[in-house]
Short mmCIF file of C-alpha atoms and ligand atoms in Angstrom, two decimals:
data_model
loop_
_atom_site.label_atom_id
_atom_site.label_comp_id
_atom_site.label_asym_id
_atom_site.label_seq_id
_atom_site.Cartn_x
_atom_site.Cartn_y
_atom_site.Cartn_z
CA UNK A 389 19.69 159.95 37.26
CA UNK A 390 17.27 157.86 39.27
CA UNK A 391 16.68 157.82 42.97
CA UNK A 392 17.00 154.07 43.84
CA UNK A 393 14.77 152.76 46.82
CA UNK A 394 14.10 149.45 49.01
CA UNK A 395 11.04 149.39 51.21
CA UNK A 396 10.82 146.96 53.84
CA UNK A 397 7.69 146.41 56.44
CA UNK A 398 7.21 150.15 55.09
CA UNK A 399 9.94 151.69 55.58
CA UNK A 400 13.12 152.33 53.87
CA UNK A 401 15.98 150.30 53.87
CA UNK A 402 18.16 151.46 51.29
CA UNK A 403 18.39 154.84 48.77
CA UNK A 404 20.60 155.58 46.36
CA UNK A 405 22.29 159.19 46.72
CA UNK A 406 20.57 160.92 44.34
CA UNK A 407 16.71 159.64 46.06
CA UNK A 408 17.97 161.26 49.20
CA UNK A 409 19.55 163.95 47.67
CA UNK A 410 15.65 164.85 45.99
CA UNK A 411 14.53 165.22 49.31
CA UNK A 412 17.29 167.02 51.22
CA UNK A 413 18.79 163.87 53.42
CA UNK A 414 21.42 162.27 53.57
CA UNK A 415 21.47 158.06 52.36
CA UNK A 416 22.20 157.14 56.33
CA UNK A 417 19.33 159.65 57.34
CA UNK A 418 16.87 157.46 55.31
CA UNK A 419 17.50 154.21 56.50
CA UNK A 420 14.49 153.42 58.85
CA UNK A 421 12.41 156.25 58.09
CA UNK A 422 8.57 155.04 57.15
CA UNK A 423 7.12 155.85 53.40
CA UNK A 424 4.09 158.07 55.44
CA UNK A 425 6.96 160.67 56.76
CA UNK A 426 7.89 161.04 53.25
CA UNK A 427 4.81 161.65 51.46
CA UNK A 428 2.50 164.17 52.00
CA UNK A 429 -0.36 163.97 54.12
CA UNK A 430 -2.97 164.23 51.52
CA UNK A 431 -1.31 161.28 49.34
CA UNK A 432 -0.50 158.90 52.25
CA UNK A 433 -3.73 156.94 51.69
CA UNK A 434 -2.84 156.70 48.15
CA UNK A 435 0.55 155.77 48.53
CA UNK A 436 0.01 152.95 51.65
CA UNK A 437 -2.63 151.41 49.18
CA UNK A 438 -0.47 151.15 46.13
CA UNK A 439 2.06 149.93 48.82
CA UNK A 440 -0.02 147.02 50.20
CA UNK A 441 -1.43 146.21 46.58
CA UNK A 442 2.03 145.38 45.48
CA UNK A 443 2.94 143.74 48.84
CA UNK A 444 -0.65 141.80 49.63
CA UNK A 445 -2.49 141.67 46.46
CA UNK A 446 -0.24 140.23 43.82
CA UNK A 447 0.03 143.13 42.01
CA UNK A 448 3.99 142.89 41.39
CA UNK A 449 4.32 146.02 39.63
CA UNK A 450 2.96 149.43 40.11
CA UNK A 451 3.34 153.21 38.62
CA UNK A 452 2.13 156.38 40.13
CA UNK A 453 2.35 159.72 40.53
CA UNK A 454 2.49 161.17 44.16
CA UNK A 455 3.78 164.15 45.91
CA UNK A 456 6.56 164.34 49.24
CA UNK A 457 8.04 166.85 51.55
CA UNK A 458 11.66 167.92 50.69
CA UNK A 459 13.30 168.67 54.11
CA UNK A 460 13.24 172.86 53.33
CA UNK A 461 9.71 172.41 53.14
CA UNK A 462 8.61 172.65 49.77
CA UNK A 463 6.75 170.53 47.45
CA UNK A 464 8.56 167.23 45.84
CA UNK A 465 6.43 165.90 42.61
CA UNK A 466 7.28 161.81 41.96
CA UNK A 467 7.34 159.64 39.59
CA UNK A 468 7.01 156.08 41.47
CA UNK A 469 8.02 153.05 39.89
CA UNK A 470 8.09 149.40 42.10
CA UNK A 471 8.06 146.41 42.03
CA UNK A 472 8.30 143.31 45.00
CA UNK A 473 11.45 141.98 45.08
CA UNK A 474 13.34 139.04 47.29
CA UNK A 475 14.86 140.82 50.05
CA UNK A 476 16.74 138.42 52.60
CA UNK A 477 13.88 135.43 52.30
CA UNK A 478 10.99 137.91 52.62
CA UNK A 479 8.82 140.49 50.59
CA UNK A 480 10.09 143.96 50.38
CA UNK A 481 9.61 146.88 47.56
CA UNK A 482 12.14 148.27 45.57
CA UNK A 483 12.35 150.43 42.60
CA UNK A 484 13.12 154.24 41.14
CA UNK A 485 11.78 157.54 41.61
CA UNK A 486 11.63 160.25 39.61
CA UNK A 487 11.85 163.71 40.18
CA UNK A 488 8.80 165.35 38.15
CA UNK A 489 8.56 168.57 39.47
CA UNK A 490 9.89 170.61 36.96
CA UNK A 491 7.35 168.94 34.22
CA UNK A 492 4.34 170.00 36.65
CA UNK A 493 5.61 172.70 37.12
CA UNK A 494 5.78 174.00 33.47
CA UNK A 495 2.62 172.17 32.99
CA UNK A 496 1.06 174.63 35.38
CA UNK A 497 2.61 177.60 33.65
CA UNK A 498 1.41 176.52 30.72
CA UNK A 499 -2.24 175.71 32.05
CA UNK A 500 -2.09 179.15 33.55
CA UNK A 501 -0.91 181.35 30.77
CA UNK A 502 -3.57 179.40 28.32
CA UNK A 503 -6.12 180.41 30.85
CA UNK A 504 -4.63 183.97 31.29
CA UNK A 505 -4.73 184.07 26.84
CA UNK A 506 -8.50 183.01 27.38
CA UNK A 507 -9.42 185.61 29.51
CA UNK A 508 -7.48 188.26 27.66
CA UNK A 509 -9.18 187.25 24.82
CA UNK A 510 -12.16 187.34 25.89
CA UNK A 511 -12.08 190.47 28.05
CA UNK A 512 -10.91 191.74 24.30
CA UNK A 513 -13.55 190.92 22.69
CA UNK A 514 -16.34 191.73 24.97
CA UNK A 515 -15.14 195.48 25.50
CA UNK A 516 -14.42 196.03 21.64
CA UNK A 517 -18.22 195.02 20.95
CA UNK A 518 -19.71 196.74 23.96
CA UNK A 519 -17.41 200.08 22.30
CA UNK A 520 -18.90 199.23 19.13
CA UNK A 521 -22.37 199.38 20.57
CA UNK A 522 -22.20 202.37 21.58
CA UNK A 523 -20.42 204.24 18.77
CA UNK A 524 -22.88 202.41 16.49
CA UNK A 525 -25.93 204.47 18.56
CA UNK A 526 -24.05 207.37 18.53
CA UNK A 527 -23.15 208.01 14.82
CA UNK A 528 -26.94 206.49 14.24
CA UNK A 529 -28.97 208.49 16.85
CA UNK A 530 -26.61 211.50 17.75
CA UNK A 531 -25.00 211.90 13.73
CA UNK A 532 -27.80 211.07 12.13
CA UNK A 533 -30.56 213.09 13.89
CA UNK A 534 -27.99 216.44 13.61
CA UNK A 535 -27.65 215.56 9.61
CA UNK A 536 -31.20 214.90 9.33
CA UNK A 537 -31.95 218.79 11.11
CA UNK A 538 -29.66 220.04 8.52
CA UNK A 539 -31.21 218.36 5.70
CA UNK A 540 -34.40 219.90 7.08
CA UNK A 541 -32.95 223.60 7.16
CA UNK A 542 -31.50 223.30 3.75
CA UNK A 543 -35.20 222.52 2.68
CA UNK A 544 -36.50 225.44 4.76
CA UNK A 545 -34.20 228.13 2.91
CA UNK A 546 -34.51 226.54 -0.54
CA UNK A 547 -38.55 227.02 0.01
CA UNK A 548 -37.81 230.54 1.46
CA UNK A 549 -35.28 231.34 -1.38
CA UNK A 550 -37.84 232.39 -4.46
CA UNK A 551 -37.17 235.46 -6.46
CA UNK A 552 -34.13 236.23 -8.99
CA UNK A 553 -31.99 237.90 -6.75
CA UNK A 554 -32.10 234.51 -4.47
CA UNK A 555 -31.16 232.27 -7.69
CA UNK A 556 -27.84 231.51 -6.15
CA UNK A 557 -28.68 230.50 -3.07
CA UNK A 558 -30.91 228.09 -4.87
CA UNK A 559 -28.15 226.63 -6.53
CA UNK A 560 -25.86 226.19 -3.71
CA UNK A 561 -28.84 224.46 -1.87
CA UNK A 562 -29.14 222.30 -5.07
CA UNK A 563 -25.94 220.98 -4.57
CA UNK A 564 -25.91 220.50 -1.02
CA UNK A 565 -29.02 218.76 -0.49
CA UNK A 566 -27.45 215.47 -2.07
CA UNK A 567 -23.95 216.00 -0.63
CA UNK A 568 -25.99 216.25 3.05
CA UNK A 569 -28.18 212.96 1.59
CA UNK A 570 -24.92 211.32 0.76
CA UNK A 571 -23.71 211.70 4.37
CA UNK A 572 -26.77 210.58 6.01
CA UNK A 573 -25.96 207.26 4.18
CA UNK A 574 -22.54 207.36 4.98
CA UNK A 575 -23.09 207.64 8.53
CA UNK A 576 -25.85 204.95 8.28
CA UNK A 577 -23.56 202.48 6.60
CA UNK A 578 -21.03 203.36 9.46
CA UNK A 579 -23.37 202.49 12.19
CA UNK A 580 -24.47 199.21 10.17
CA UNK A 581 -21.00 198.35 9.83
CA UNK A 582 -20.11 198.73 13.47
CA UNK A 583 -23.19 197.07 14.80
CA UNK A 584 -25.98 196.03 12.10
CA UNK A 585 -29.55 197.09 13.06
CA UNK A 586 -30.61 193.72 11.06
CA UNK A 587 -29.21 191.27 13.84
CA UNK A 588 -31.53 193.37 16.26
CA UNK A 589 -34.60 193.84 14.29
CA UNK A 590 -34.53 190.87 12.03
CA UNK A 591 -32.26 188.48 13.42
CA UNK A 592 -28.91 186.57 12.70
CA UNK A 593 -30.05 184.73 9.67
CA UNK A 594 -31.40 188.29 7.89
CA UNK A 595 -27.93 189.69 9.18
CA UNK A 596 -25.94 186.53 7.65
CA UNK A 597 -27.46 186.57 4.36
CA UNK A 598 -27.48 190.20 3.81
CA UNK A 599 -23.87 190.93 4.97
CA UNK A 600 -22.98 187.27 2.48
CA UNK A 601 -24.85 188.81 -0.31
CA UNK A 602 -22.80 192.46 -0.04
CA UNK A 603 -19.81 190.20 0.73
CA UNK A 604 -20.31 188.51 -2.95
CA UNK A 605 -20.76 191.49 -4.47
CA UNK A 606 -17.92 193.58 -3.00
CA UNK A 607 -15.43 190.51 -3.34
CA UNK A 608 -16.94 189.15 -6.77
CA UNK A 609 -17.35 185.88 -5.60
CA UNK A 610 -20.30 183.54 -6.04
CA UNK A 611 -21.69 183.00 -2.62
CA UNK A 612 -24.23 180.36 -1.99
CA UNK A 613 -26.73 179.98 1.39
CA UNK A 614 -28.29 177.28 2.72
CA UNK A 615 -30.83 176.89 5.87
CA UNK A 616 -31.84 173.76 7.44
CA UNK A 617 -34.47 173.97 10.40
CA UNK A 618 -36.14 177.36 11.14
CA UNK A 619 -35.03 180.25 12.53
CA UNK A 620 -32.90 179.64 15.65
CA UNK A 621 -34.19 181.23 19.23
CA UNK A 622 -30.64 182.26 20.40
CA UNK A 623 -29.96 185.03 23.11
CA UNK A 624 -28.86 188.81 22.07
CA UNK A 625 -25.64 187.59 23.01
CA UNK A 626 -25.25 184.54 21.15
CA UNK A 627 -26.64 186.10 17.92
CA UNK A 628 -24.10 188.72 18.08
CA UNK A 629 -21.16 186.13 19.06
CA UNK A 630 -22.46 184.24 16.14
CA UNK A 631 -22.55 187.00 13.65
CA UNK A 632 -18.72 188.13 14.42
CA UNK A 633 -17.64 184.71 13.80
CA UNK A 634 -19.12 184.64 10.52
CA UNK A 635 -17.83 187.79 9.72
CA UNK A 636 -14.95 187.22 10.72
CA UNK A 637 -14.65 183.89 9.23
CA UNK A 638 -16.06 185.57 5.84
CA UNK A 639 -13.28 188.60 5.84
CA UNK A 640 -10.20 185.79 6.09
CA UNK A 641 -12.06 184.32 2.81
CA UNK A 642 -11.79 187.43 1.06
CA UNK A 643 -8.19 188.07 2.33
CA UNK A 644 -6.87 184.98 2.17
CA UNK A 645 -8.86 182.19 0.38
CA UNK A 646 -8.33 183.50 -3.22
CA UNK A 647 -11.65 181.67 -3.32
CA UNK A 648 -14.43 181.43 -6.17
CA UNK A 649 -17.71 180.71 -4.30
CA UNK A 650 -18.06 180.78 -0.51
CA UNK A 651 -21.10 178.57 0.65
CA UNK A 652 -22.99 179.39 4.01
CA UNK A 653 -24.98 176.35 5.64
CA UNK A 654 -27.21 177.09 8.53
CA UNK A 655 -28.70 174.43 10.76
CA UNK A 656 -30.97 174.48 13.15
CA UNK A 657 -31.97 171.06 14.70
CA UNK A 658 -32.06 169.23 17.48
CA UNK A 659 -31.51 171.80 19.92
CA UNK A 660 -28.20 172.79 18.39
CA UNK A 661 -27.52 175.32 16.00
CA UNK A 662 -24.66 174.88 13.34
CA UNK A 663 -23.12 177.88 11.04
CA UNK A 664 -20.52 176.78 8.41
CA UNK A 665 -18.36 178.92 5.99
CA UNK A 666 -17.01 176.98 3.20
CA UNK A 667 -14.94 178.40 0.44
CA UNK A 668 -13.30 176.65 -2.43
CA UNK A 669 -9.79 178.27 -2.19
CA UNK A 670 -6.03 177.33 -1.51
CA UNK A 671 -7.35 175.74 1.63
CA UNK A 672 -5.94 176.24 5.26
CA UNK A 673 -2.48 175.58 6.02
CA UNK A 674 -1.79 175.41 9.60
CA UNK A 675 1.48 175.64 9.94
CA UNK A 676 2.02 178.57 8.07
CA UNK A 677 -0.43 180.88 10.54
CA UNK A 678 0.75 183.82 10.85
CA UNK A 679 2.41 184.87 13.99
CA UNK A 680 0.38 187.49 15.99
CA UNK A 681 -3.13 187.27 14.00
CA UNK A 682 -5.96 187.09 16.31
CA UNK A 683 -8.72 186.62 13.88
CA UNK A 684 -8.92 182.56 14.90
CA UNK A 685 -8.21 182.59 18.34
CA UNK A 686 -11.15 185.55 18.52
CA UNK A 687 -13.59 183.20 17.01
CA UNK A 688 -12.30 180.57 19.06
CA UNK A 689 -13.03 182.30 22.23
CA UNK A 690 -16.59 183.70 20.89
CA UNK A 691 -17.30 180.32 20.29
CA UNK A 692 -16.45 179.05 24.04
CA UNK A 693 -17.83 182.21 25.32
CA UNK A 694 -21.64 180.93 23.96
CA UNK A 695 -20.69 177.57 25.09
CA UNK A 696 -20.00 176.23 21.87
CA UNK A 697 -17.10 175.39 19.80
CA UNK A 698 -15.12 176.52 16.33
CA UNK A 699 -13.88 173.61 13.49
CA UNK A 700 -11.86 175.08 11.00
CA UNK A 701 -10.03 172.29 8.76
CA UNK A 702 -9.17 171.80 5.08
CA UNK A 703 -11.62 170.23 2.66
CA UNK A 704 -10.86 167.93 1.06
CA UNK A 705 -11.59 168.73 -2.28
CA UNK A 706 -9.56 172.24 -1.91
CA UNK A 707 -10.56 175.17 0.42
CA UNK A 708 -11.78 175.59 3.82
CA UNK A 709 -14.42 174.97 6.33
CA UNK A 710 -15.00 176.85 9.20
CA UNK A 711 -17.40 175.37 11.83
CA UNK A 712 -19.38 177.06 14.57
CA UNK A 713 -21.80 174.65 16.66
CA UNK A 714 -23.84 176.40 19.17
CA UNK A 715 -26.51 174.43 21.58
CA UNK A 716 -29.97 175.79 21.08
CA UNK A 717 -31.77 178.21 22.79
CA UNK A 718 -35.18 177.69 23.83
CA UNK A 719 -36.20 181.65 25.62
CA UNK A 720 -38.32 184.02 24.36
CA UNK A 721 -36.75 185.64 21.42
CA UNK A 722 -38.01 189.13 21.13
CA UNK A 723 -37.99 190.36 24.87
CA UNK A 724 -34.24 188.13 24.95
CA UNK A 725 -33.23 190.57 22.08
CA UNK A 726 -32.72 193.67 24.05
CA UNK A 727 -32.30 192.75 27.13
CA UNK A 728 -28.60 192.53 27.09
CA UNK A 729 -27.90 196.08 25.54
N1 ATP B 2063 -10.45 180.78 4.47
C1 ATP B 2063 -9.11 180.70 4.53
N2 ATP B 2063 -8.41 180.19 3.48
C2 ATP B 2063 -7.06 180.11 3.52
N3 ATP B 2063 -6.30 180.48 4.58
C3 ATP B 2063 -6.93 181.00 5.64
C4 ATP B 2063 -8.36 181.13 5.67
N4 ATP B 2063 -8.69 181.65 6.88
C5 ATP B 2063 -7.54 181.84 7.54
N5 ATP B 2063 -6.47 181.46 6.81
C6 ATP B 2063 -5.06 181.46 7.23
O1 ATP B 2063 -5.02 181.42 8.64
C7 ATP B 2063 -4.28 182.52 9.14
C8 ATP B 2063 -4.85 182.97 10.46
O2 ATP B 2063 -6.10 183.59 10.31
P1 ATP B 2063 -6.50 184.73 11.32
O3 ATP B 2063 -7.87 185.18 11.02
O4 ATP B 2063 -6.22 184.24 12.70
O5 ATP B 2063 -5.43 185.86 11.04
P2 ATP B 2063 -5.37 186.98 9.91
O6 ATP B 2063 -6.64 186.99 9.12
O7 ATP B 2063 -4.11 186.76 9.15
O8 ATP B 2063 -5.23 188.29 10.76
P3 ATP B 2063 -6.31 188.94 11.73
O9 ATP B 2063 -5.71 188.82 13.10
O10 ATP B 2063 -6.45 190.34 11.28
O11 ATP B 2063 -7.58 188.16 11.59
C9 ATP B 2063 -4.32 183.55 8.05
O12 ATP B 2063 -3.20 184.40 8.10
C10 ATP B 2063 -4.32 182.69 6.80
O13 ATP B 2063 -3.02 182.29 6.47
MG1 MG B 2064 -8.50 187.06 10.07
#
């Protein structure tokens, strides 16, 4: 249903029922009334321009999108569609309207709650690393420096423990010494896995290729690297953006690829730094995501966070590809390193 309009010497002659009924008149209320009462303020210019175009210029048919006053007050959102027409010997305007509001409406919903997921996301992601960060130091520098003062004690009453009658406190020390060893390492590996020490002393690449390598071996799949350019001069924060895309990227290999070799191709050039994960499995099928997984939409939002952007697509020979393109940066790298943490 249409609203159905004639415009003479700007103003309207005739509407159908259903044009006055989108504004909240009645069809005798209309007759007379000029286009700029109808349309908003803001849009008058717009609208008197299109007007004149159609009436002056030889344009004989125009369609816009424009907004109007409904008689309650609130906003109308139009679809405008005219042409000139023959109206008693002279030029007038006549076409149909449509009401639009509704689909601008859930367009802005939509907008909004994508925006909303963004932030969400990203508010997500930013406290869960910040957490690790600090449970990383913790189990490195509070854990670790209590194990290492009870490895040292153990050593202090196995050298103290000499004589036969003291034999079986030698033993027990015997067999606590690697048990304590065993959870120094444990709570080292902890920390690494929470936040490597490699990405802060070393830098992404070391990080990347060690964590690929232990990937391999873990997963028993061939894994291949490849750098092109030297080492990129990102901020703290786009190295560790970087690095939880790739693992991420690298865990949804191993959980869902059923892949043979996973290939890692670093690039630095031209001011832009590129990071790709390519496996040779059952490739990516899109419309089979799972419901509720976060892992893409995560790396999605790292990416944007760095002011970059995330590819992931089939290949075409089998598998999948996922792309991380980062612009370069150009600060100094070690002082850059800490600063953020
Ligand atoms: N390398 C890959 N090969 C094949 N399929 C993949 C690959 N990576 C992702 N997928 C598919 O895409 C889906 C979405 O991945 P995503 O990382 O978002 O979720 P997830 O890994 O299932 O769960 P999580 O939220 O824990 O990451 C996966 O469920 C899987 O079906
Ligand atoms: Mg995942």
């Amino acid at each position: 249903m249409a609203g159905v309009y004639l415009v003479f010497d700007e103003r309207f002659q005739y509407v159908n029922s259903t044009f006055a009924g989108m504004f909240g008149y009645t069809q005798e209320e209309f007759v007379g009334t000029p286009i700029r009462d109808l349309v908003l303020p803001d849009f008058v210019g717009q609208a008197m321009e299109y007007y004149r175009r159609r009436m002056h210029e030889g344009v004989s048919s125009i369609r816009y999108f424009t907004r109007c006053r409904h008689r309650d007050g609130h906003v109308v959102h139009i679809e405008v569609h005219g042409s000139r027409v023959d109206y008693r010997g002279q030029a007038a305007l006549a076409g149909v309207v449509i009401d639009v509001s509704e689909r601008v409406r859930r367009d802005q919903d939509l907008h909004r709650s994508r925006r909303r997921l963004r932030e969400l996301a990203s508010y997500l992601n930013s406290s869960r690393e910040e957490l690790r960060s600090q449970l990383a130091r913790e189990v490195h520098d509070v854990l670790g420096g209590m194990l290492s003062s009870i490895k040292l004690d153990v050593f202090r009453i196995q050298r103290r423990s000499s004589g036969p009658a003291l034999a079986e406190i030698q033993e027990i020390t015997q067999e606590l010494l690697p048990l304590v060893q065993d959870t120094i390492d444990t709570a080292r590996q902890i920390s690494d896995e929470l936040r490597p020490r490699m990405l802060d002393t070393l830098g992404l690449v070391a990080a990347i290729r060690s964590e690929l390598e232990a990937f391999g071996r873990r997963n028993e799949i061939l894994v291949g690297f490849m750098m092109e350019g030297a080492e990129p001069e990102l901020s703290a924060e786009t190295a560790t953006q970087c690095f939880r895309v790739f693992q991420e990227a690298l865990t949804n290999v191993g959980r869902h690829a059923q892949a043979e070799t996973v290939e890692v191709r670093v690039r630095n050039r031209d001011g832009r730094f590129e990071m790709q994960v390519r496996d040779d499995g059952k490739g990516i099928d899109r419309p089979s995501m799972r419901e509720g997984s976060i892992g893409m939409l995560s790396m999605a939002e790292r990416a944007r966070s760095i002011g970059g952007s995330l590819y992931v697509h089939a290949r075409a020979g089998g598998g999948t590809v996922v792309l991380l393109a980062v612009p370069g940066y150009r600060g100094p790298r070690s002082n850059d390193r800490t600063a953020d943490r």
